[in-house]
Amino acid sequence: MLKKSGSMAETNNQENATKFKEKGNKALQAGNLDEAIQNYTEAINLDPNNHVFYSNRSAAYAKNGCYDEALVDAQKTVALKPDWPKGYSRLGAAYAFLSNPEEAEKAYQKGLELDPNNAQLKDALESLKKTFSGPGKSVPVDNPFCTPDLIPKLAANPITAAYLQDKSYLEILSELRKDTKALGKYFQDPRIMKTLEVVLGISLVKTESPDGSSAQSTAEEKPKPEKPKEEVKKDDIPQEKKDALKEKELGNAAYKKKDLDTAIQHYTKGYELDPTNVTMLTNRAAAYFEKEEYEKCIEDCEMAVERGREHRAEFKIIARALERIGKVYMKQDKQEKALEYFEKSLTESRSDALLQKVNKLKKEIKERERQAYINPEMAEEERQKGNELFKKGQFPEALKHYTEAIKRNPTDAKLYSNRAACYQKLAEIRLALKDCDECIKLDPTFVKGYTRKGACHFAMKEFSTAINAYSKALELDKENKEAQEGLQRCYVSSTTPSSDPEEVKKRAMADPEVQEILSDPAMRMILEQMTENPGAIQDHLRNPDIARKIQKLMEVGVLQMR
């Protein structure tokens, strides 16, 4: 029984380890390298004798720039399964990244002894010889972005040639030429990973199937040269691919006619004929989307991403699949999930339209969170706490509670009035004035909002504006004592002559509004008339615009009434 129990436990560990490996594979494909490494580590902890787990983690470490760790895992892979050619591919790549061409060559040669026809090992060995002039005879360029043939190499590749038209890409290249340590910032940028592939002549990491077979190609495969599209002849295309394209065209025609079931049948048959053409999957996903069969749509999109990475599909195709997953989640009102996939899509291929959608969605999510936070009952509790602290003179603490109350009930005018009082006590007059304006905006009949606003303007020596605020308060409540006293203070302060005439002049001329008034020929005539005949002011005050200007001059002390 004990033996049987131990066997069951071992089986469970292996199953759980496989699950962690699969999570690691998904994270690696998504560019989440730390997450991938963590999952592979969990798999190793559960099943420390599985060579594939070390191989995959070696790949993740290499992609993350941790070449020493990649080497250790590659060595462990070979130790666990010395007859596995792919392990030597990992080992050779790790040595190559560590600028040790002799050991890299030995590793690749050992792999070829086990599998003389292994194209990947052959290509890796050829790339190694091109990168290093010879084992032990030269040192590779420390910074691959400083090689003199960098731009020609990139221009010769149809994918990287397109990148050279992108200003942001050229700026990144310039940064990397100056400092290779900056490479760590761009490991999740597919453009930079493709650049490394082209410059170094290797293909950066992908994961293996559980048995180590070629379910996904290994890390260090030299990219095959692509024929320019215009040079590809129809006779060069295999019959299966031709038939697949015909099925795709039939599917597209049916899709346009809204005959979605027929379209799906054609896309399915096309994919069976040519599994490398992932547009069959994205097109079929679009048909499922129209049929509102969202789970099938997501399944096809995820498969398109996975197969697309395997077959090196264009970034735009992978981006399209990720964006469609986001659209499904939008239909299901799962905005956070939709945002996650939209942002993933943008990392594959930038789209201004999608970027605008993402920015809009972020605002909507933020607004929804704000709305969900509203709770008038809790707002009132916070207000009461603020009031108690305010009475004790603990204004900073009271301010926090008033702010929380506003978040809980942002349409309650009195909350802004309370916080304005707190700001006044803390001498934050501008912030207090802003809250007074918001209070009045929410409730134009709230008298306290006007009296507090009047007090703010008075503190700023803006007496005419303060008079307007107090006057408005008295229109709403003729007996309001605070407004009456405030109005009286304003008149006294605005008509009290300054003890220093030079100070008055300096302060007045620094005010753009005063300068404008004094430069107005009509106002100068009025002021001269008032000097000769003080009684003339009564006639001029009947004009609201002139009255406002006169009040302003009285406010700053330029005009004094006796």
Coordinates of C-alpha atoms in Angstrom, one line a residue:
M1 CA 0.0 0.0 0.0
L2 CA 2.8 2.4 0.8
K3 CA 4.4 1.8 -2.5
K4 CA 1.1 2.4 -4.3
S5 CA 0.5 5.6 -2.4
G6 CA 4.0 6.9 -3.3
S7 CA 3.4 6.1 -6.9
M8 CA 0.1 8.1 -6.9
A9 CA 1.9 11.0 -5.3
E10 CA 4.6 10.9 -7.9
T11 CA 1.9 10.9 -10.7
N12 CA 0.2 13.9 -9.1
N13 CA 3.5 15.8 -8.9
Q14 CA 4.2 15.1 -12.6
E15 CA 0.7 16.2 -13.6
N16 CA 1.0 19.4 -11.6
A17 CA 4.5 20.0 -13.0
T18 CA 3.2 19.7 -16.5
K19 CA 0.5 22.3 -15.7
F20 CA 3.2 24.7 -14.5
K21 CA 5.2 24.1 -17.6
E22 CA 2.2 24.9 -19.8
K23 CA 1.7 28.1 -17.8
G24 CA 5.3 28.9 -18.3
N25 CA 5.0 28.3 -22.1
K26 CA 2.1 30.7 -22.3
A27 CA 3.9 33.3 -20.3
L28 CA 7.0 32.9 -22.4
Q29 CA 5.0 33.3 -25.6
A30 CA 3.4 36.5 -24.2
G31 CA 6.8 37.9 -23.3
N32 CA 6.2 37.7 -19.5
L33 CA 9.7 36.3 -18.9
D34 CA 9.8 36.5 -15.1
E35 CA 6.4 34.7 -14.9
A36 CA 7.7 32.0 -17.3
I37 CA 10.8 31.4 -15.2
Q38 CA 8.8 31.2 -12.0
N39 CA 6.4 28.6 -13.5
Y40 CA 9.2 26.5 -14.9
T41 CA 10.9 26.6 -11.5
E42 CA 7.7 25.3 -9.9
A43 CA 7.6 22.5 -12.5
I44 CA 11.2 21.6 -11.7
N45 CA 10.5 21.6 -7.9
L46 CA 7.7 19.1 -8.5
D47 CA 9.6 17.0 -11.1
P48 CA 13.3 17.7 -10.9
N49 CA 14.3 14.9 -13.3
N50 CA 12.4 16.2 -16.4
H51 CA 15.0 17.5 -18.8
V52 CA 12.3 19.5 -20.8
F53 CA 11.6 21.8 -17.8
Y54 CA 15.3 22.8 -17.6
S55 CA 15.5 23.3 -21.3
N56 CA 12.5 25.6 -21.3
R57 CA 13.8 27.6 -18.3
S58 CA 17.2 27.9 -20.1
A59 CA 15.3 29.4 -23.0
A60 CA 13.5 31.8 -20.8
Y61 CA 16.7 32.8 -19.0
A62 CA 18.4 33.4 -22.4
K63 CA 15.6 35.6 -23.6
N64 CA 15.7 37.5 -20.3
G65 CA 19.4 38.2 -20.8
C66 CA 20.4 35.9 -17.8
Y67 CA 23.0 33.9 -19.8
D68 CA 24.8 32.4 -16.8
E69 CA 21.6 30.9 -15.5
A70 CA 20.7 29.8 -19.1
L71 CA 24.0 27.9 -19.2
V72 CA 23.5 26.1 -15.9
D73 CA 20.0 24.9 -17.0
A74 CA 21.4 23.8 -20.4
Q75 CA 24.1 21.8 -18.7
K76 CA 21.5 20.2 -16.4
T77 CA 19.4 19.4 -19.5
V78 CA 22.3 17.6 -21.1
A79 CA 23.2 15.8 -17.9
L80 CA 19.6 14.4 -17.5
K81 CA 19.3 13.4 -21.2
P82 CA 22.7 13.2 -22.9
D83 CA 21.2 11.7 -26.1
W84 CA 18.9 14.6 -26.8
P85 CA 20.2 16.8 -29.6
K86 CA 18.1 19.8 -28.6
G87 CA 19.8 20.0 -25.2
Y88 CA 23.1 20.6 -27.0
S89 CA 21.4 23.3 -29.0
R90 CA 20.5 25.0 -25.7
L91 CA 24.0 24.5 -24.4
G92 CA 25.6 25.9 -27.6
A93 CA 23.4 29.0 -27.6
A94 CA 24.2 29.7 -23.9
Y95 CA 27.9 29.5 -24.6
A96 CA 27.5 31.7 -27.7
F97 CA 25.7 34.4 -25.7
L98 CA 28.5 34.3 -23.1
S99 CA 31.1 34.9 -25.9
N100 CA 32.6 31.4 -25.6
P101 CA 32.7 30.2 -29.2
E102 CA 35.0 27.2 -28.5
E103 CA 32.5 25.6 -26.1
A104 CA 29.5 26.6 -28.2
E105 CA 31.0 24.8 -31.2
K106 CA 31.7 21.7 -29.2
A107 CA 28.1 21.6 -28.0
Y108 CA 26.7 22.0 -31.5
Q109 CA 29.1 19.4 -32.9
K110 CA 28.0 16.9 -30.1
G111 CA 24.4 17.5 -31.1
L112 CA 25.2 16.8 -34.7
E113 CA 26.9 13.6 -33.8
L114 CA 23.6 12.5 -32.3
D115 CA 21.6 13.8 -35.2
P116 CA 23.7 14.6 -38.3
N117 CA 20.8 15.9 -40.3
N118 CA 19.5 18.3 -37.7
A119 CA 19.0 21.5 -39.7
Q120 CA 18.7 23.7 -36.6
L121 CA 22.1 22.6 -35.2
K122 CA 23.7 23.0 -38.6
D123 CA 22.3 26.6 -39.0
A124 CA 23.3 27.4 -35.4
L125 CA 26.9 26.2 -36.1
E126 CA 27.0 28.2 -39.3
S127 CA 25.8 31.3 -37.6
L128 CA 28.4 30.8 -34.8
K129 CA 31.2 30.8 -37.4
K130 CA 29.9 33.9 -39.0
T131 CA 29.6 35.7 -35.7
F132 CA 33.0 34.7 -34.5
S133 CA 35.9 34.6 -37.0
G134 CA 37.1 31.3 -35.5
P135 CA 37.3 29.4 -32.2
G136 CA 39.8 31.2 -30.0
K137 CA 41.0 33.5 -32.8
S138 CA 38.9 36.6 -32.2
V139 CA 36.5 38.1 -29.8
P140 CA 33.0 39.0 -31.0
V141 CA 31.8 42.6 -31.0
D142 CA 30.6 43.3 -27.5
N143 CA 27.7 45.3 -28.7
P144 CA 25.9 43.7 -31.7
F145 CA 24.2 47.0 -32.4
C146 CA 27.5 48.6 -33.2
T147 CA 28.5 46.4 -36.0
P148 CA 29.2 48.3 -39.3
D149 CA 26.9 46.0 -41.3
L150 CA 23.9 46.5 -38.9
I151 CA 21.8 48.7 -41.2
P152 CA 22.5 46.6 -44.3
K153 CA 21.6 43.5 -42.5
L154 CA 18.3 45.0 -41.3
A155 CA 17.6 46.5 -44.7
A156 CA 18.1 43.1 -46.4
N157 CA 15.5 41.4 -44.2
P158 CA 11.9 42.2 -45.4
I159 CA 10.6 42.4 -41.8
T160 CA 13.3 44.5 -40.2
A161 CA 13.5 46.7 -43.4
A162 CA 10.0 47.9 -42.6
Y163 CA 11.1 48.8 -39.0
L164 CA 13.7 51.2 -40.4
Q165 CA 10.8 53.5 -41.5
D166 CA 9.7 53.9 -37.8
K167 CA 11.3 56.8 -36.0
S168 CA 10.7 55.2 -32.5
Y169 CA 12.6 52.1 -33.7
L170 CA 15.6 54.1 -34.9
E171 CA 15.7 55.9 -31.5
I172 CA 15.8 52.6 -29.7
L173 CA 18.7 51.4 -32.0
S174 CA 20.5 54.6 -31.2
E175 CA 20.1 54.0 -27.5
L176 CA 21.3 50.4 -27.8
R177 CA 24.4 51.4 -29.7
K178 CA 25.4 53.6 -26.7
D179 CA 24.4 51.1 -24.0
T180 CA 23.7 47.4 -24.4
K181 CA 22.4 47.3 -20.8
A182 CA 19.4 49.1 -22.1
L183 CA 18.4 45.9 -24.0
G184 CA 16.6 44.7 -20.9
K185 CA 14.0 47.4 -21.3
Y186 CA 13.1 46.1 -24.8
F187 CA 13.0 42.3 -24.4
Q188 CA 9.2 42.5 -24.7
D189 CA 9.3 44.5 -27.9
P190 CA 9.0 42.0 -30.7
R191 CA 10.8 44.4 -33.1
I192 CA 13.9 44.3 -31.0
M193 CA 13.8 40.5 -30.6
K194 CA 13.5 40.2 -34.4
T195 CA 16.4 42.6 -34.8
L196 CA 18.6 40.4 -32.5
E197 CA 17.6 37.4 -34.6
V198 CA 18.7 39.1 -37.8
V199 CA 21.9 40.6 -36.3
L200 CA 23.1 37.4 -34.5
G201 CA 21.7 35.0 -37.1
I202 CA 19.7 33.0 -34.5
S203 CA 16.1 32.5 -33.7
L204 CA 15.2 33.4 -30.1
V205 CA 13.5 31.0 -27.8
K206 CA 10.5 28.9 -28.2
T207 CA 9.4 25.9 -26.1
E208 CA 9.2 22.2 -26.6
S209 CA 6.4 19.7 -26.3
P210 CA 6.4 17.4 -23.3
D211 CA 8.3 14.7 -25.1
G212 CA 10.8 17.1 -26.5
S213 CA 9.7 16.7 -30.1
S214 CA 9.2 19.5 -32.6
A215 CA 5.8 20.7 -31.4
Q216 CA 7.5 24.0 -31.3
S217 CA 10.9 24.7 -32.7
T218 CA 13.8 25.3 -30.3
A219 CA 15.6 28.5 -29.4
E220 CA 18.5 28.9 -31.7
E221 CA 17.3 28.5 -35.3
K222 CA 18.6 30.7 -38.0
P223 CA 15.8 32.4 -39.9
K224 CA 15.4 31.1 -43.4
P225 CA 15.7 33.7 -46.2
E226 CA 12.4 34.8 -47.6
K227 CA 11.7 35.2 -51.2
P228 CA 10.4 38.6 -52.1
K229 CA 6.7 38.3 -52.7
E230 CA 7.0 39.5 -56.3
E231 CA 9.4 36.6 -57.1
V232 CA 7.2 33.8 -55.8
K233 CA 5.6 32.0 -58.7
K234 CA 2.4 30.1 -58.6
D235 CA 4.2 27.0 -59.6
D236 CA 6.4 27.3 -56.5
I237 CA 3.3 27.1 -54.2
P238 CA 2.4 23.5 -53.1
Q239 CA -1.0 22.3 -54.3
E240 CA -2.3 22.1 -50.7
K241 CA -1.6 25.8 -50.1
K242 CA -3.3 26.7 -53.4
D243 CA -6.4 24.7 -52.4
A244 CA -6.3 26.3 -49.0
L245 CA -6.3 29.8 -50.5
K246 CA -9.3 28.9 -52.6
E247 CA -11.1 27.8 -49.5
K248 CA -10.2 31.1 -47.9
E249 CA -11.6 33.0 -50.8
L250 CA -14.8 31.0 -50.7
G251 CA -15.0 31.6 -47.0
N252 CA -14.6 35.4 -47.5
A253 CA -17.3 35.4 -50.1
A254 CA -19.7 33.6 -47.8
Y255 CA -18.8 35.9 -44.9
K256 CA -19.6 39.0 -46.9
K257 CA -23.0 37.4 -47.6
K258 CA -23.5 36.8 -43.9
D259 CA -23.6 33.0 -44.6
L260 CA -21.5 32.5 -41.5
D261 CA -21.8 28.7 -41.2
T262 CA -20.6 28.2 -44.8
A263 CA -17.8 30.6 -44.2
I264 CA -16.7 28.6 -41.1
Q265 CA -16.7 25.4 -43.1
H266 CA -14.4 26.9 -45.8
Y267 CA -12.0 28.4 -43.3
T268 CA -11.9 25.1 -41.4
K269 CA -11.1 23.1 -44.6
G270 CA -8.5 25.8 -45.6
Y271 CA -6.8 25.5 -42.2
E272 CA -6.7 21.7 -42.5
L273 CA -5.0 22.0 -45.9
D274 CA -2.5 24.6 -44.7
P275 CA -2.0 24.8 -40.9
T276 CA 0.7 27.4 -41.4
N277 CA -1.9 30.0 -42.6
V278 CA -3.2 31.4 -39.4
T279 CA -5.4 33.9 -41.1
M280 CA -7.8 30.9 -41.6
L281 CA -8.1 30.9 -37.8
T282 CA -8.5 34.7 -37.4
N283 CA -11.2 34.7 -40.2
R284 CA -13.0 31.8 -38.6
A285 CA -12.9 33.7 -35.3
A286 CA -14.5 36.7 -37.0
A287 CA -17.3 34.5 -38.2
Y288 CA -17.8 33.0 -34.7
F289 CA -17.8 36.6 -33.3
E290 CA -20.6 37.5 -35.7
K291 CA -22.6 34.4 -34.6
E292 CA -22.0 35.5 -31.0
E293 CA -20.3 32.2 -30.3
Y294 CA -17.7 34.0 -28.2
E295 CA -16.0 31.0 -26.6
K296 CA -15.2 29.5 -30.0
C297 CA -14.0 32.9 -31.1
I298 CA -11.6 33.2 -28.2
E299 CA -10.4 29.6 -28.8
D300 CA -9.6 30.3 -32.4
C301 CA -7.8 33.6 -31.6
E302 CA -5.7 32.0 -28.9
M303 CA -4.8 29.2 -31.4
A304 CA -3.9 31.8 -34.0
V305 CA -1.5 33.5 -31.6
E306 CA 0.1 30.3 -30.7
R307 CA 0.4 29.0 -34.2
G308 CA 1.3 32.4 -35.5
R309 CA 4.3 32.5 -33.2
E310 CA 5.3 29.0 -34.3
H311 CA 5.1 29.9 -38.0
R312 CA 6.5 33.4 -37.6
A313 CA 3.3 35.1 -38.8
E314 CA 3.3 38.9 -39.2
F315 CA 2.9 40.8 -36.0
K316 CA -0.2 42.4 -37.4
I317 CA -2.0 39.0 -37.7
I318 CA -1.2 38.2 -34.1
A319 CA -2.2 41.7 -33.0
R320 CA -5.5 41.2 -34.8
A321 CA -6.2 38.0 -33.0
L322 CA -5.5 39.6 -29.6
E323 CA -7.6 42.6 -30.4
R324 CA -10.5 40.3 -31.3
I325 CA -10.3 38.6 -28.0
G326 CA -10.6 42.1 -26.4
K327 CA -13.7 42.8 -28.5
V328 CA -15.3 39.6 -27.2
Y329 CA -14.7 40.7 -23.6
M330 CA -16.1 44.1 -24.5
K331 CA -19.3 42.4 -25.7
Q332 CA -19.4 40.5 -22.4
D333 CA -18.9 43.7 -20.5
K334 CA -15.6 42.6 -19.1
Q335 CA -13.8 45.8 -19.6
E336 CA -10.7 45.0 -17.6
K337 CA -10.1 41.8 -19.5
A338 CA -10.8 43.7 -22.8
L339 CA -8.2 46.3 -21.9
E340 CA -5.6 43.6 -21.1
Y341 CA -5.9 42.1 -24.6
F342 CA -6.1 45.4 -26.3
E343 CA -2.8 46.4 -24.7
K344 CA -1.3 43.0 -25.6
S345 CA -2.3 43.7 -29.2
L346 CA -0.6 47.1 -29.2
T347 CA 2.7 45.4 -28.1
E348 CA 2.6 43.3 -31.3
S349 CA 1.6 46.1 -33.7
R350 CA 0.7 49.7 -33.0
S351 CA -2.6 50.9 -34.2
D352 CA -3.7 54.5 -33.7
A353 CA -7.4 53.5 -33.8
L354 CA -6.9 50.9 -31.1
L355 CA -4.7 53.2 -29.0
Q356 CA -7.6 55.7 -29.0
K357 CA -10.0 52.9 -28.0
V358 CA -7.6 51.9 -25.2
N359 CA -7.4 55.5 -23.8
K360 CA -11.2 55.8 -23.9
L361 CA -11.6 52.4 -22.2
K362 CA -9.3 53.4 -19.4
K363 CA -11.4 56.5 -18.8
E364 CA -14.6 54.4 -18.8
I365 CA -13.1 51.9 -16.4
K366 CA -11.9 54.7 -14.1
E367 CA -15.3 56.4 -14.2
R368 CA -17.1 53.1 -13.5
E369 CA -14.8 52.5 -10.5
R370 CA -15.6 56.1 -9.3
Q371 CA -19.3 55.5 -9.6
A372 CA -19.1 52.1 -7.8
Y373 CA -17.4 53.9 -4.9
I374 CA -20.2 56.3 -4.3
N375 CA -22.1 55.7 -1.1
P376 CA -24.0 58.7 0.5
E377 CA -24.4 57.0 3.9
M378 CA -20.6 56.5 4.2
A379 CA -20.1 60.0 2.9
E380 CA -22.2 61.4 5.8
E381 CA -20.2 59.3 8.3
E382 CA -16.9 60.8 6.9
R383 CA -18.4 64.3 7.0
Q384 CA -19.3 63.9 10.7
K385 CA -15.8 62.6 11.5
G386 CA -14.4 65.7 9.6
N387 CA -16.6 68.0 11.6
E388 CA -15.4 66.6 14.9
L389 CA -11.8 67.0 14.0
F390 CA -12.4 70.5 12.6
K391 CA -13.9 71.6 15.9
K392 CA -10.7 70.3 17.7
G393 CA -8.6 72.3 15.3
Q394 CA -7.1 69.2 13.7
F395 CA -7.5 70.6 10.2
P396 CA -5.2 68.2 8.2
E397 CA -7.0 65.2 9.6
A398 CA -10.4 66.8 9.0
L399 CA -9.4 67.5 5.4
K400 CA -8.8 63.8 4.8
H401 CA -12.3 62.9 5.9
Y402 CA -13.9 65.6 3.9
T403 CA -12.0 64.5 0.8
E404 CA -13.2 60.9 1.4
A405 CA -16.7 62.1 1.9
I406 CA -16.6 63.9 -1.5
K407 CA -15.4 60.7 -3.2
R408 CA -18.3 58.8 -1.6
N409 CA -20.8 61.5 -2.7
P410 CA -19.4 64.0 -5.2
T411 CA -22.7 65.7 -5.8
D412 CA -23.2 67.0 -2.3
A413 CA -22.5 70.7 -2.3
K414 CA -22.1 71.1 1.5
L415 CA -19.1 68.7 1.4
Y416 CA -17.2 71.1 -0.8
S417 CA -18.1 73.9 1.5
N418 CA -16.8 72.0 4.5
R419 CA -13.6 71.2 2.8
A420 CA -13.2 74.8 1.6
A421 CA -13.4 75.9 5.3
C422 CA -10.6 73.4 6.1
Y423 CA -8.5 74.8 3.2
Q424 CA -9.0 78.3 4.5
K425 CA -7.7 77.3 8.0
L426 CA -4.7 75.8 6.3
A427 CA -4.1 79.0 4.2
E428 CA -4.7 77.1 1.0
I429 CA -6.9 79.9 -0.4
R430 CA -6.8 78.9 -4.1
L431 CA -7.9 75.4 -3.2
A432 CA -10.6 76.7 -0.9
L433 CA -11.9 79.0 -3.8
K434 CA -12.0 76.0 -6.2
D435 CA -14.2 74.1 -3.7
C436 CA -16.4 77.1 -3.2
D437 CA -17.0 77.4 -7.0
E438 CA -17.8 73.6 -7.2
C439 CA -20.2 74.0 -4.3
I440 CA -22.0 76.9 -6.0
K441 CA -22.0 75.0 -9.3
L442 CA -23.8 72.0 -7.6
D443 CA -26.2 74.2 -5.7
P444 CA -26.5 77.8 -6.8
T445 CA -28.9 78.5 -3.8
F446 CA -26.4 77.4 -1.2
V447 CA -25.7 80.6 0.7
K448 CA -22.6 79.3 2.6
G449 CA -20.9 78.7 -0.7
Y450 CA -21.1 82.4 -1.6
T451 CA -20.0 83.7 1.9
R452 CA -17.0 81.3 1.9
K453 CA -16.1 82.5 -1.7
G454 CA -16.4 86.1 -0.5
A455 CA -14.0 85.3 2.3
C456 CA -11.5 83.8 -0.1
H457 CA -11.5 86.8 -2.4
F458 CA -11.2 89.1 0.6
A459 CA -8.1 87.2 1.8
M460 CA -6.6 87.6 -1.7
K461 CA -7.5 91.4 -1.5
E462 CA -9.8 91.0 -4.5
F463 CA -12.4 93.2 -2.9
S464 CA -14.7 93.9 -5.8
T465 CA -15.1 90.1 -6.5
A466 CA -15.6 89.5 -2.8
I467 CA -18.4 92.2 -2.8
N468 CA -20.1 90.4 -5.7
A469 CA -20.0 87.1 -3.7
Y470 CA -21.4 88.6 -0.5
S471 CA -24.0 90.5 -2.5
K472 CA -25.2 87.3 -4.1
A473 CA -25.4 85.7 -0.6
L474 CA -27.6 88.6 0.5
E475 CA -29.9 88.2 -2.5
L476 CA -30.6 84.7 -1.3
D477 CA -30.7 85.6 2.4
K478 CA -31.2 89.3 3.2
E479 CA -30.6 88.8 6.9
N480 CA -27.4 86.7 6.6
K481 CA -25.1 88.3 9.2
E482 CA -21.9 86.8 7.7
A483 CA -22.6 88.3 4.3
Q484 CA -23.4 91.7 5.8
E485 CA -20.2 91.8 7.9
G486 CA -18.2 90.6 5.0
L487 CA -19.6 93.3 2.7
Q488 CA -18.8 95.9 5.2
R489 CA -15.2 94.8 5.6
C490 CA -14.8 94.9 1.8
Y491 CA -16.0 98.5 1.5
V492 CA -13.8 99.6 4.4
S493 CA -10.7 97.8 3.1
S494 CA -11.2 99.0 -0.5
T495 CA -11.5 102.6 0.5
T496 CA -8.7 102.8 3.1
P497 CA -5.7 104.7 1.8
S498 CA -2.4 103.0 1.9
S499 CA 0.3 104.5 4.2
D500 CA 2.9 104.1 1.4
P501 CA 1.8 105.7 -2.0
E502 CA 4.7 104.1 -3.8
E503 CA 3.6 100.7 -2.6
V504 CA 0.1 101.4 -3.9
K505 CA 1.4 102.5 -7.3
K506 CA 3.7 99.5 -7.6
R507 CA 0.9 97.0 -6.7
A508 CA -1.5 98.7 -9.0
M509 CA 0.7 98.8 -12.0
A510 CA 1.6 95.1 -11.6
D511 CA -2.1 94.3 -12.2
P512 CA -2.9 93.8 -15.9
E513 CA -6.5 94.7 -15.4
V514 CA -5.5 98.0 -13.8
Q515 CA -3.1 98.7 -16.6
E516 CA -5.9 98.1 -19.1
I517 CA -8.3 100.4 -17.3
L518 CA -5.8 103.3 -17.0
S519 CA -4.8 103.0 -20.6
D520 CA -8.4 103.4 -21.7
P521 CA -8.9 107.0 -23.0
A522 CA -12.6 107.0 -22.0
M523 CA -11.7 106.0 -18.4
R524 CA -9.0 108.6 -18.2
M525 CA -11.6 111.3 -19.1
I526 CA -14.0 109.9 -16.5
L527 CA -11.3 110.0 -13.8
E528 CA -10.4 113.6 -14.7
Q529 CA -14.0 114.5 -14.5
M530 CA -14.4 112.9 -11.1
T531 CA -11.3 114.7 -9.8
E532 CA -12.9 118.1 -10.9
N533 CA -16.4 117.1 -9.8
P534 CA -16.5 114.3 -7.2
G535 CA -20.3 114.2 -7.5
A536 CA -20.1 113.0 -11.1
I537 CA -19.3 109.5 -9.8
Q538 CA -23.0 108.8 -9.1
D539 CA -23.8 109.2 -12.8
H540 CA -21.0 106.9 -13.9
L541 CA -21.9 104.2 -11.3
R542 CA -25.1 103.7 -13.2
N543 CA -23.1 102.1 -16.0
P544 CA -22.2 98.5 -14.7
D545 CA -19.0 98.3 -16.8
I546 CA -17.7 101.7 -15.6
A547 CA -18.8 100.8 -12.0
R548 CA -16.8 97.6 -12.1
K549 CA -13.7 99.5 -13.3
I550 CA -14.1 102.2 -10.7
Q551 CA -14.5 99.5 -8.0
K552 CA -11.3 97.8 -9.2
L553 CA -9.3 101.1 -9.0
M554 CA -10.7 101.7 -5.5
E555 CA -9.8 98.1 -4.5
V556 CA -6.1 98.5 -5.4
G557 CA -5.9 102.0 -3.8
V558 CA -5.4 104.0 -7.1
L559 CA -8.8 105.8 -6.6
Q560 CA -9.8 107.0 -3.1
M561 CA -13.2 108.3 -2.1
R562 CA -13.5 111.1 0.5

